[in-house]
PDB file of C-alpha atoms in Angstrom:
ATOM      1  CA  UNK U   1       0.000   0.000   0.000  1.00  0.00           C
ATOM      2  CA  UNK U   2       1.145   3.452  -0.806  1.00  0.00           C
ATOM      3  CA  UNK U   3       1.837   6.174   2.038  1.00  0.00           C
ATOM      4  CA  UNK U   4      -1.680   7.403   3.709  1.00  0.00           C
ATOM      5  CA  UNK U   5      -3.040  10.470   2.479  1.00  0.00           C
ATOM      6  CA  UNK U   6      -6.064  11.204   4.694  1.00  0.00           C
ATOM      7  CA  UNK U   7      -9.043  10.855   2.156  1.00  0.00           C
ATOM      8  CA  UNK U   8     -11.013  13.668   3.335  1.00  0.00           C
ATOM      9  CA  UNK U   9      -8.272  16.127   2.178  1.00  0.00           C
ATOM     10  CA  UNK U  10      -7.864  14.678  -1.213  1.00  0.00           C
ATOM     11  CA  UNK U  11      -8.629  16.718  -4.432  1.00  0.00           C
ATOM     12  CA  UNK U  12     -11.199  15.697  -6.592  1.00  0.00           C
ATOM     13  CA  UNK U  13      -9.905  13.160  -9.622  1.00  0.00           C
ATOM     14  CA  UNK U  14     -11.196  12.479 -12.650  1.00  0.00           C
ATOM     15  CA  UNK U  15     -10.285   8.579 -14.265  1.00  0.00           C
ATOM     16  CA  UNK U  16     -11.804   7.940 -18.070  1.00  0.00           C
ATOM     17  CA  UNK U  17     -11.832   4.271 -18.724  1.00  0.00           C
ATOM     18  CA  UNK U  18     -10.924   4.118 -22.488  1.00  0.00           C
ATOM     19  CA  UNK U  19     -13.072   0.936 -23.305  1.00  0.00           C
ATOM     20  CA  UNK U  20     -10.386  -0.981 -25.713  1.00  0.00           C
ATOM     21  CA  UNK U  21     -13.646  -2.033 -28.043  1.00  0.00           C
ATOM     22  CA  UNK U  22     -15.239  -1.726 -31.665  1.00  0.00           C
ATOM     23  CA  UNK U  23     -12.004   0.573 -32.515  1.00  0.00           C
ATOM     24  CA  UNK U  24      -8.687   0.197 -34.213  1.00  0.00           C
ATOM     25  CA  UNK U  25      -5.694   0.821 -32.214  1.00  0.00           C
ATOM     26  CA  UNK U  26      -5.381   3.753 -33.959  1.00  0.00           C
ATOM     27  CA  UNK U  27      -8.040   5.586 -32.668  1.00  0.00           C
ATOM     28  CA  UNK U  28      -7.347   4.677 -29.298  1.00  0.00           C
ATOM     29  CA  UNK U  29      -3.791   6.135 -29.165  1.00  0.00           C
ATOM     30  CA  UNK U  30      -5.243   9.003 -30.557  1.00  0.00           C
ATOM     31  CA  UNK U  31      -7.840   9.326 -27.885  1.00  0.00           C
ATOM     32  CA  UNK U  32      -5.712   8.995 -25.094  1.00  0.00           C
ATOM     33  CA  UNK U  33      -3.153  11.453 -26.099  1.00  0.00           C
ATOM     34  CA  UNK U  34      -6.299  13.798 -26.525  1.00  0.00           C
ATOM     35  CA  UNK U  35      -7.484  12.680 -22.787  1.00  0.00           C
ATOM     36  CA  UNK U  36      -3.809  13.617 -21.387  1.00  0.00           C
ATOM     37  CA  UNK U  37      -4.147  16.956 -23.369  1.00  0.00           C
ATOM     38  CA  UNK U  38      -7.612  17.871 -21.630  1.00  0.00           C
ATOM     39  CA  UNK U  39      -6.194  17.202 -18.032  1.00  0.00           C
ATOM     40  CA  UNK U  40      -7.599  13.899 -17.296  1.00  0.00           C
ATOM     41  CA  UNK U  41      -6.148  12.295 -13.756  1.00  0.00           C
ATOM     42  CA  UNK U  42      -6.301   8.712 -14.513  1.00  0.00           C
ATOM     43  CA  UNK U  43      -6.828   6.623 -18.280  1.00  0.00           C
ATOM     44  CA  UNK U  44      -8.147   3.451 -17.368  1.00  0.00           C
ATOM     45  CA  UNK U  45      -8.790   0.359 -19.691  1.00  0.00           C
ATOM     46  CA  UNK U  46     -10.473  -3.475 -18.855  1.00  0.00           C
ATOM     47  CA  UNK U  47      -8.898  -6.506 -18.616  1.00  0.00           C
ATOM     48  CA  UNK U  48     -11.329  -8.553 -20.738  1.00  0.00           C
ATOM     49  CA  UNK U  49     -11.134 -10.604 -24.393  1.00  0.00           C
ATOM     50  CA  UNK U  50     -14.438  -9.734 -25.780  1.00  0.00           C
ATOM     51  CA  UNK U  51     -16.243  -6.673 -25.722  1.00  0.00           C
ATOM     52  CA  UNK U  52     -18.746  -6.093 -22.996  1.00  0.00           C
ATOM     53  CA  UNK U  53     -21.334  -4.371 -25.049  1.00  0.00           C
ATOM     54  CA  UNK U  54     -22.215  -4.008 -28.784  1.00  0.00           C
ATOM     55  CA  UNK U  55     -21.644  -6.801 -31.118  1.00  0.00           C
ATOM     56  CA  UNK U  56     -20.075  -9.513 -29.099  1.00  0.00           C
ATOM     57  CA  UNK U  57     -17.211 -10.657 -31.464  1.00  0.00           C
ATOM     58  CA  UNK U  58     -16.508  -6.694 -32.745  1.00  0.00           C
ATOM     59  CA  UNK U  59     -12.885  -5.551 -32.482  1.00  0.00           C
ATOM     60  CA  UNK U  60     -11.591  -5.747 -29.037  1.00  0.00           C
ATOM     61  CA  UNK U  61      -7.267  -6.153 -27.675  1.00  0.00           C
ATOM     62  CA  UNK U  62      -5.851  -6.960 -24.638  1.00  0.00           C
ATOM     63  CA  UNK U  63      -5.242  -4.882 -21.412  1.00  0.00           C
ATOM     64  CA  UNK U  64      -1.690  -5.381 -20.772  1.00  0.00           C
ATOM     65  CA  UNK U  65       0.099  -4.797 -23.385  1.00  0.00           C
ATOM     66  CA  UNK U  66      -1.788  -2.037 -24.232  1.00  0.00           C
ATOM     67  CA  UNK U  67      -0.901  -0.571 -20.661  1.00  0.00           C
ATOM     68  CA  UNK U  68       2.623  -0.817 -21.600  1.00  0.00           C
ATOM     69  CA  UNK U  69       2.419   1.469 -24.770  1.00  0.00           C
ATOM     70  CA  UNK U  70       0.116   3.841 -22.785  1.00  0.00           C
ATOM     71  CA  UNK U  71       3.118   4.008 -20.546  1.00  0.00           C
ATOM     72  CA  UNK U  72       5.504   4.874 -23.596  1.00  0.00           C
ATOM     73  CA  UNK U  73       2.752   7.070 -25.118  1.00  0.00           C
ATOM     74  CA  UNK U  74       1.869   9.522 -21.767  1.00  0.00           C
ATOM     75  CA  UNK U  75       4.110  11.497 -19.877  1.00  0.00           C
ATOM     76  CA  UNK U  76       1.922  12.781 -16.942  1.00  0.00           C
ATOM     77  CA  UNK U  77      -1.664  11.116 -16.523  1.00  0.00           C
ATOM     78  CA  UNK U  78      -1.902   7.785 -14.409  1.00  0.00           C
ATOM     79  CA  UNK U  79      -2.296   4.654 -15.986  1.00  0.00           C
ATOM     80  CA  UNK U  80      -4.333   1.363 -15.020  1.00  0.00           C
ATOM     81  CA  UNK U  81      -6.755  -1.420 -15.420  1.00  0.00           C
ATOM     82  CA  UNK U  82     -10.183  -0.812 -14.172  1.00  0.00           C
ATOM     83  CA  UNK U  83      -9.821  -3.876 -13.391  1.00  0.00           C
ATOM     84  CA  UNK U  84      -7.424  -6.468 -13.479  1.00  0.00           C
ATOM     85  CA  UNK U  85      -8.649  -9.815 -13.092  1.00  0.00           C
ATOM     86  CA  UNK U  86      -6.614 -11.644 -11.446  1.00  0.00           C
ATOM     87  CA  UNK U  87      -7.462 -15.377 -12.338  1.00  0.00           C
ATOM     88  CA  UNK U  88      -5.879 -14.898 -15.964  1.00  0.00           C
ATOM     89  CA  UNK U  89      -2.375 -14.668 -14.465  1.00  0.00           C
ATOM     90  CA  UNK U  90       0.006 -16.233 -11.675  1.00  0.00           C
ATOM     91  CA  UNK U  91       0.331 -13.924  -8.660  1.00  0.00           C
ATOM     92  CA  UNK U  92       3.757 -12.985  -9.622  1.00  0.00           C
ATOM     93  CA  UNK U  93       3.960 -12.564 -12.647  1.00  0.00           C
ATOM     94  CA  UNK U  94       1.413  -9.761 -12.209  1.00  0.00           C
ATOM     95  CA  UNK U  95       3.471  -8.299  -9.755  1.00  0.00           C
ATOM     96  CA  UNK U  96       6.464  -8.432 -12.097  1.00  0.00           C
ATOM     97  CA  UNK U  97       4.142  -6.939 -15.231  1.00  0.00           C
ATOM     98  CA  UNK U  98       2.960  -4.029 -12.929  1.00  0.00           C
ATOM     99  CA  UNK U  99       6.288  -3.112 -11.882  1.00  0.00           C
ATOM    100  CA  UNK U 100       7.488  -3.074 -15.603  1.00  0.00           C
ATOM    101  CA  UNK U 101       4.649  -0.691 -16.438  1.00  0.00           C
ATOM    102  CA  UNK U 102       5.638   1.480 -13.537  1.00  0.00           C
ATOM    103  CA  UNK U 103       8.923   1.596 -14.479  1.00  0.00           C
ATOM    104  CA  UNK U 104       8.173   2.138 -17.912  1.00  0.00           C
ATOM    105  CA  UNK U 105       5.924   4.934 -17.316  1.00  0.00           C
ATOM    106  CA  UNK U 106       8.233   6.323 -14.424  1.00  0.00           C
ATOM    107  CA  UNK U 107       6.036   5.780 -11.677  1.00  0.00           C
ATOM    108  CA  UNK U 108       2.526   6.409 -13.118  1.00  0.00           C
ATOM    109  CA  UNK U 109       0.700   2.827 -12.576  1.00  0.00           C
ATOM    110  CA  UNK U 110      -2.358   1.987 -10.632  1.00  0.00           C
ATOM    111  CA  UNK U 111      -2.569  -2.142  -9.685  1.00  0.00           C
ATOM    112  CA  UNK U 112      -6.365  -2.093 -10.077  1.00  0.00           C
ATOM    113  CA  UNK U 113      -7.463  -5.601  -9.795  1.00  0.00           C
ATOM    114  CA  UNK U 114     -10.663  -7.650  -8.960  1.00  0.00           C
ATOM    115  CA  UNK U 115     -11.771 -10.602  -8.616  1.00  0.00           C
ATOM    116  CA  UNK U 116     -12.963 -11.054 -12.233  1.00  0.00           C
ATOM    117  CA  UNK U 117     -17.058 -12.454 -13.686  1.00  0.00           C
ATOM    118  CA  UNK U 118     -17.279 -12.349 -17.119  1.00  0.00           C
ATOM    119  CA  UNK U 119     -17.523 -16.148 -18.052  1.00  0.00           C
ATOM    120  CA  UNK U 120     -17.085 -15.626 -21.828  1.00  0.00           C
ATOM    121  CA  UNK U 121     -13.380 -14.725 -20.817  1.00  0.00           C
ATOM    122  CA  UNK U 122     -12.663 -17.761 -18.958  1.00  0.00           C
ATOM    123  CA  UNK U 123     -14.737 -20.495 -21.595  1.00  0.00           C
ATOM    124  CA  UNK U 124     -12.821 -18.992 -24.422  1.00  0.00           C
ATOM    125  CA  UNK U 125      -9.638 -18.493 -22.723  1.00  0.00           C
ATOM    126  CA  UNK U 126      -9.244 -21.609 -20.912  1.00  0.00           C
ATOM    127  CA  UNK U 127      -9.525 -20.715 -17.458  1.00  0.00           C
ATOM    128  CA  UNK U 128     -11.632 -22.575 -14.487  1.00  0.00           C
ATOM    129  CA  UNK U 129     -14.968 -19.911 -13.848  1.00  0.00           C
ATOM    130  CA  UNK U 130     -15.475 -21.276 -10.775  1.00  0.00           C
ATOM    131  CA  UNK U 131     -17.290 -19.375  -8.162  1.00  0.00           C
ATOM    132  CA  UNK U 132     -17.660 -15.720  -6.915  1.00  0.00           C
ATOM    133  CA  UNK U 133     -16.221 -17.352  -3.656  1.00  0.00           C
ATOM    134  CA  UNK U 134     -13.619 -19.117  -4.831  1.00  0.00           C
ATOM    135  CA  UNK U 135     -12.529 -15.761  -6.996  1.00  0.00           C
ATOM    136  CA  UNK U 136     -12.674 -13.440  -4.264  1.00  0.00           C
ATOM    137  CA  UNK U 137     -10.232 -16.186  -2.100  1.00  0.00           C
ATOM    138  CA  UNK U 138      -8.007 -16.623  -4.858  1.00  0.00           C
ATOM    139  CA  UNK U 139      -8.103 -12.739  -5.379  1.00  0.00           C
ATOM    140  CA  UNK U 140      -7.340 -12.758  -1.667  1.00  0.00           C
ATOM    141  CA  UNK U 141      -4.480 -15.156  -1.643  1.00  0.00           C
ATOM    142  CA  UNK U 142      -3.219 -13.334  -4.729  1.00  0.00           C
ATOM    143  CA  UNK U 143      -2.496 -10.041  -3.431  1.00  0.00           C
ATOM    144  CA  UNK U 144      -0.191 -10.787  -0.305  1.00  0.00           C
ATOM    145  CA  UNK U 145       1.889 -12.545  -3.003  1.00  0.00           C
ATOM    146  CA  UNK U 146       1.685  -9.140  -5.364  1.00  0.00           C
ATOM    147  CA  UNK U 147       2.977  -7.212  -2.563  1.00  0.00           C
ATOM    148  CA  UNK U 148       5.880  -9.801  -1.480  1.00  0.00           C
ATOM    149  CA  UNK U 149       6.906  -9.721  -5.240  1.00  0.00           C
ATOM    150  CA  UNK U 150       7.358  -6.148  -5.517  1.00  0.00           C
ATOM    151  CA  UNK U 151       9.820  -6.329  -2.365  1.00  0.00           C
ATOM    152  CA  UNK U 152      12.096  -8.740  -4.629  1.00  0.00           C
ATOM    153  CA  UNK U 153      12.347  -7.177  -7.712  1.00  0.00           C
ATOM    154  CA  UNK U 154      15.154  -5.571  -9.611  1.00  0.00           C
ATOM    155  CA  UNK U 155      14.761  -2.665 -10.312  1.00  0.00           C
ATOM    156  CA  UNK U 156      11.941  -1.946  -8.282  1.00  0.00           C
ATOM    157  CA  UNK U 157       8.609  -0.342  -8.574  1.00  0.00           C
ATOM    158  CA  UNK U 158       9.743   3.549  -9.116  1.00  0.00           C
ATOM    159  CA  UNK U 159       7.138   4.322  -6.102  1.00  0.00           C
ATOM    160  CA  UNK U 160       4.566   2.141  -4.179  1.00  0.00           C
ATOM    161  CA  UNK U 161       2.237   0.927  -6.310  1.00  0.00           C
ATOM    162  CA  UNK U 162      -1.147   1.937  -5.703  1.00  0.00           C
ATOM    163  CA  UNK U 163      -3.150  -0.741  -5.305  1.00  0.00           C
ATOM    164  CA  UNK U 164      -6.898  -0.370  -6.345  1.00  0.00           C
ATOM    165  CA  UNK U 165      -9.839  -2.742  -5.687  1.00  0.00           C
ATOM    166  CA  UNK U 166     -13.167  -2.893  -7.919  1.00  0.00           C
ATOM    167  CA  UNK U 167     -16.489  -4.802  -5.720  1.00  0.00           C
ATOM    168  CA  UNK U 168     -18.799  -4.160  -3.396  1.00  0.00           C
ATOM    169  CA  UNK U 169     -19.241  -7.655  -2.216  1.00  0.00           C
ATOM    170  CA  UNK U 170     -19.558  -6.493   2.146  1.00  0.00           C
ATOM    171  CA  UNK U 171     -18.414 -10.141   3.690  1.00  0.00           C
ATOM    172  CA  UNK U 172     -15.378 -10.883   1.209  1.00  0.00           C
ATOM    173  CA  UNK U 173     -14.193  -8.161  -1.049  1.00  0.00           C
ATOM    174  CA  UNK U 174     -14.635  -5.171   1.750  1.00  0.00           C
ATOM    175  CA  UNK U 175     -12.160  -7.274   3.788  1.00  0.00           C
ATOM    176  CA  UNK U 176      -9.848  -7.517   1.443  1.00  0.00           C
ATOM    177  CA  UNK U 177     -10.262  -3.710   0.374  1.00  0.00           C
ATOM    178  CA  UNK U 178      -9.258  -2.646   4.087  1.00  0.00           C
ATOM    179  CA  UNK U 179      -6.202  -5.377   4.308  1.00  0.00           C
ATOM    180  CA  UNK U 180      -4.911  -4.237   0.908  1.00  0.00           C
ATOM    181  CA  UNK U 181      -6.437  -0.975  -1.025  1.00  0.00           C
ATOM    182  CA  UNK U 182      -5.416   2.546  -1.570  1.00  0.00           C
ATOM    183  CA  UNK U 183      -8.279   2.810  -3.828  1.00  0.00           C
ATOM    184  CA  UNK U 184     -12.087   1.352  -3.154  1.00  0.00           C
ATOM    185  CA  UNK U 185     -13.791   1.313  -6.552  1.00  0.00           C
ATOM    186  CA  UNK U 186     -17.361   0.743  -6.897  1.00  0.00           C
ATOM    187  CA  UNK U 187     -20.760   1.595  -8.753  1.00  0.00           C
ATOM    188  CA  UNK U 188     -22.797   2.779  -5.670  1.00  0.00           C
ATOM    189  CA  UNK U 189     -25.115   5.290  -5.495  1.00  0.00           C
ATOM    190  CA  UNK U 190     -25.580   7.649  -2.445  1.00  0.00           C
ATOM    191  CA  UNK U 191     -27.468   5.211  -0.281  1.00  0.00           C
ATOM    192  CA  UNK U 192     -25.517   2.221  -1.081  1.00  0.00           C
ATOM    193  CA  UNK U 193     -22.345   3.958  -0.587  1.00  0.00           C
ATOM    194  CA  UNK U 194     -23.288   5.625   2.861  1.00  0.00           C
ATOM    195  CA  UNK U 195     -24.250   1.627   3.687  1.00  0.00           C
ATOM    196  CA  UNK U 196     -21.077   0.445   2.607  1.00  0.00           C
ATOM    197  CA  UNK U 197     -18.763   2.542   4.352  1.00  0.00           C
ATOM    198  CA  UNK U 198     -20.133   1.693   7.392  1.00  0.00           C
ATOM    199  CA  UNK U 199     -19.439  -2.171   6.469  1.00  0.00           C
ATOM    200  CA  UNK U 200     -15.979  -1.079   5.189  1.00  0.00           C
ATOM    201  CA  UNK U 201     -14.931   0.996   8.699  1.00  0.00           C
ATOM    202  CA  UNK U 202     -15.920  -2.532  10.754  1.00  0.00           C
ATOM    203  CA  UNK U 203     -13.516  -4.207   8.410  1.00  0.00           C
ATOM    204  CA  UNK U 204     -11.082  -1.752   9.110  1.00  0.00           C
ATOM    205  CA  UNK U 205     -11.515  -1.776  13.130  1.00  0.00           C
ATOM    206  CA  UNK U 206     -10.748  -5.417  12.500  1.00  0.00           C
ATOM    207  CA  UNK U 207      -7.522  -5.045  10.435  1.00  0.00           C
ATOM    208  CA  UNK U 208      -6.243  -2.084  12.259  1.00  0.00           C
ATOM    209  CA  UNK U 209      -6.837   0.466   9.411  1.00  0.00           C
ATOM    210  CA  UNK U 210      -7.915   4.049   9.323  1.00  0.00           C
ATOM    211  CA  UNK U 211     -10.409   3.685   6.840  1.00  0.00           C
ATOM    212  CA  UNK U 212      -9.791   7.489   5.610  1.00  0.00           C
ATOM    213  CA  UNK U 213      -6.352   5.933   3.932  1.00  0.00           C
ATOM    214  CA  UNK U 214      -8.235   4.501   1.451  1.00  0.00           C
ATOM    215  CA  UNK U 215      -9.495   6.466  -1.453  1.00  0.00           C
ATOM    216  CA  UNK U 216     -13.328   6.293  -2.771  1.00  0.00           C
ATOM    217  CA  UNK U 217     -13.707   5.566  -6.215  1.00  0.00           C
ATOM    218  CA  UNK U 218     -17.333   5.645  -7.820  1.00  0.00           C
ATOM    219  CA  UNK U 219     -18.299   5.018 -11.925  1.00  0.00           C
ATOM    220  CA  UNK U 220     -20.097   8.408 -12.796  1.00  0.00           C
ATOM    221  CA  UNK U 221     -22.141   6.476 -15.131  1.00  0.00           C
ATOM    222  CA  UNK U 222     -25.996   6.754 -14.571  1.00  0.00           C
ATOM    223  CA  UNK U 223     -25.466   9.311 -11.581  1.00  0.00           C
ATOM    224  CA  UNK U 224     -27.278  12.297 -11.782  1.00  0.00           C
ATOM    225  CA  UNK U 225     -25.601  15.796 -10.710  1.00  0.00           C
ATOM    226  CA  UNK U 226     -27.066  15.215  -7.491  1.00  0.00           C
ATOM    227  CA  UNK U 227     -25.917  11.919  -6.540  1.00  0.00           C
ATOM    228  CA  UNK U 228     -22.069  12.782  -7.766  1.00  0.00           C
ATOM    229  CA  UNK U 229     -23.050  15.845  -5.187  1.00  0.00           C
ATOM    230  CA  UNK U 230     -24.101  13.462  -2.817  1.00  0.00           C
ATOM    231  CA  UNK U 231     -21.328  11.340  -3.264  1.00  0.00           C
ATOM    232  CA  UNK U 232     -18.959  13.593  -3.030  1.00  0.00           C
ATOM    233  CA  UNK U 233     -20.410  15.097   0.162  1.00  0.00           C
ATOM    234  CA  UNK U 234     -19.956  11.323   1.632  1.00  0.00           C
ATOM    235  CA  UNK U 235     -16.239  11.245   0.550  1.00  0.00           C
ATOM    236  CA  UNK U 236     -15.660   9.887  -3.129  1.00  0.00           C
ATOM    237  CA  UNK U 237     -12.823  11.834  -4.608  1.00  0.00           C
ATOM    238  CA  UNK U 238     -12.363   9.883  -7.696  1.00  0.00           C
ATOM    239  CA  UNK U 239     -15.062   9.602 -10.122  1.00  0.00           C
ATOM    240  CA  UNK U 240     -14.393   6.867 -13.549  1.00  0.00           C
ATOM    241  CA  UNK U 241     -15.932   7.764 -16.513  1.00  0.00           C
ATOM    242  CA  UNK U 242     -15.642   4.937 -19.367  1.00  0.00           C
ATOM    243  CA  UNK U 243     -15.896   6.061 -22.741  1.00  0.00           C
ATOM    244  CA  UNK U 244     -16.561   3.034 -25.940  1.00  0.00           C
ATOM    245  CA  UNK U 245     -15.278   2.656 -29.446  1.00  0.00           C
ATOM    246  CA  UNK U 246     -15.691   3.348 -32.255  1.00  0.00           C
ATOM    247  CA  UNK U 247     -16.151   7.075 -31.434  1.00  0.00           C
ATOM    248  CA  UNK U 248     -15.171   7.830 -27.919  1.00  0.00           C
ATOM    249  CA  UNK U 249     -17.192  10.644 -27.338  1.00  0.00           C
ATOM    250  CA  UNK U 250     -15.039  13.217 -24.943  1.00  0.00           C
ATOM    251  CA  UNK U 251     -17.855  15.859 -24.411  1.00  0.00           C
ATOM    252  CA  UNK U 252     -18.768  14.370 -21.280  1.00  0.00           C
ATOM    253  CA  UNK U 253     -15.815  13.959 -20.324  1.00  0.00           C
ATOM    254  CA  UNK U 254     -15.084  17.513 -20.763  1.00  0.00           C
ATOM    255  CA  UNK U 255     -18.318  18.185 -18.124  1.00  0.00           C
ATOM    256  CA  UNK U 256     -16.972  16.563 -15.778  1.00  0.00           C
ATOM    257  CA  UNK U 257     -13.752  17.782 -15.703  1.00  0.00           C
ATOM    258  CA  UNK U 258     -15.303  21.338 -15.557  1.00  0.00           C
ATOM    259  CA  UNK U 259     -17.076  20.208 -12.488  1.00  0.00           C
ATOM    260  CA  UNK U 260     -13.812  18.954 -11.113  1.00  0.00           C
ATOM    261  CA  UNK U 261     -12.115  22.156 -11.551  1.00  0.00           C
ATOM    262  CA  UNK U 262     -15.322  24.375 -10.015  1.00  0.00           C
ATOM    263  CA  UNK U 263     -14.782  21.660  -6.978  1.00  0.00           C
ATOM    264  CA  UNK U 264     -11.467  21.504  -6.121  1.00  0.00           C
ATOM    265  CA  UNK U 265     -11.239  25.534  -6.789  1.00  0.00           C
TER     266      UNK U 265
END
């Protein structure tokens, strides 16, 4: 975990999840240089083989290596996987891949990483689907290892990798989130995220953690301008914004960076 910043005096971030579908590669460098240029905090992509939504078998490319050029590409903005998912690779090896891209990008990575669902990826791919349960343990068992690696490495990660956690799951993945996240990423609205914060503090009681370390991530998506208010008000200071091929339309991404600006002013 990365040095505690108390999350209350945090800025407000902006993260724009660059969906790496239904577009040549082309158009996605082009995009996220364009991102950069407008002042976006954080470019995200997925870690998934198939699109998500449109035509299921339309043009889609993988998270890592893509990750890698972003790192070449950018010179300021953060870079990550929103998320991860950490059954399609051993433990270490992530650890090892992470630390490349952080060293490629001189110390702009984000280890966001979940505990992966989309069964299409794992039938096609070759990998056992399993259960949420036995996901979220094996995500669980994975990270400790993540961290050990990092302490081995040469060179090392340029800083301490940020490590940041997508699910709201309150018994499982909250645990985990307090034992291991800088970042808590979820879809919540208002009342859901008032709910689980309260779940995620008694996790953090339990694991000795100050629970204001760890930085609230929502998806803006389908929140009106009261909710992101709302949200705000109960302590999310980054706010995701994913963006699809062909087009990637940036005007809303635009919005919201205005409303970053007014807030953090």
């Amino acid at each position: 975990m990365t040095a505690a910043t108390d999350a209350r005096d945090r800025s407000v971030r902006i993260g724009v999840q660059v969906q790496p579908q239904h577009a040549h590669y082309a158009k996605i460098r082009d995009t996220v240089s364009e991102l950069e240029d407008l002042g976006v905090d954080i470019l995200f992509n997925w870690d998934h083989f198939y699109p998500l939504s449109g035509a299921a078998d339309g043009e889609h490319y993988e998270s890592w290596t893509m990750l890698a050029a972003w790192a070449e590409q950018t010179s300021r903005v953060e870079i990550g996987a929103l998320v991860n998912c950490n059954s399609y690779r051993n433990a270490d090896l992530q650890a090892d891949m992470a630390r490349t891209i952080d060293n490629i990008s001189d110390g702009r990575f984000i280890f966001g990483t979940g505990a992966g669902w989309f069964e299409r990826d794992y039938d096609e791919y070759g990998y056992e689907f399993g259960t949420p349960g036995t996901r979220i343990k094996a995500l669980g068992e994975a990270l400790p290892r993540i961290e050990e690696r990092w302490t081995k490495l040469n060179p090392a990660p340029v800083r301490d990798i940020p490590i940041l956690i997508g699910g709201g799951g309150e018994k499982k993945t909250l645990r985990i989130v307090a034992q291991h996240a800088d970042v808590w990423h979820s879809f919540s609205d208002p009342a859901t995220l008032e709910h689980k914060l309260g779940v995620l503090d008694e996790h953090c009681v339990v694991v000795g953690r100050d629970p204001h370390e760890i930085e609230i991530s929502i998806e803006l998506r389908r929140q009106s301008d009261a909710d992101v208010e709302a949200l705000h008000g109960l302590g999310a200071r980054l706010f995701t914004l994913g963006i699809s091929g062909p087009d990637y339309d940036l005007e809303p991404v635009r919005r919201w960076l205005a409303w970053r600006d007014r807030t953090n002013a």
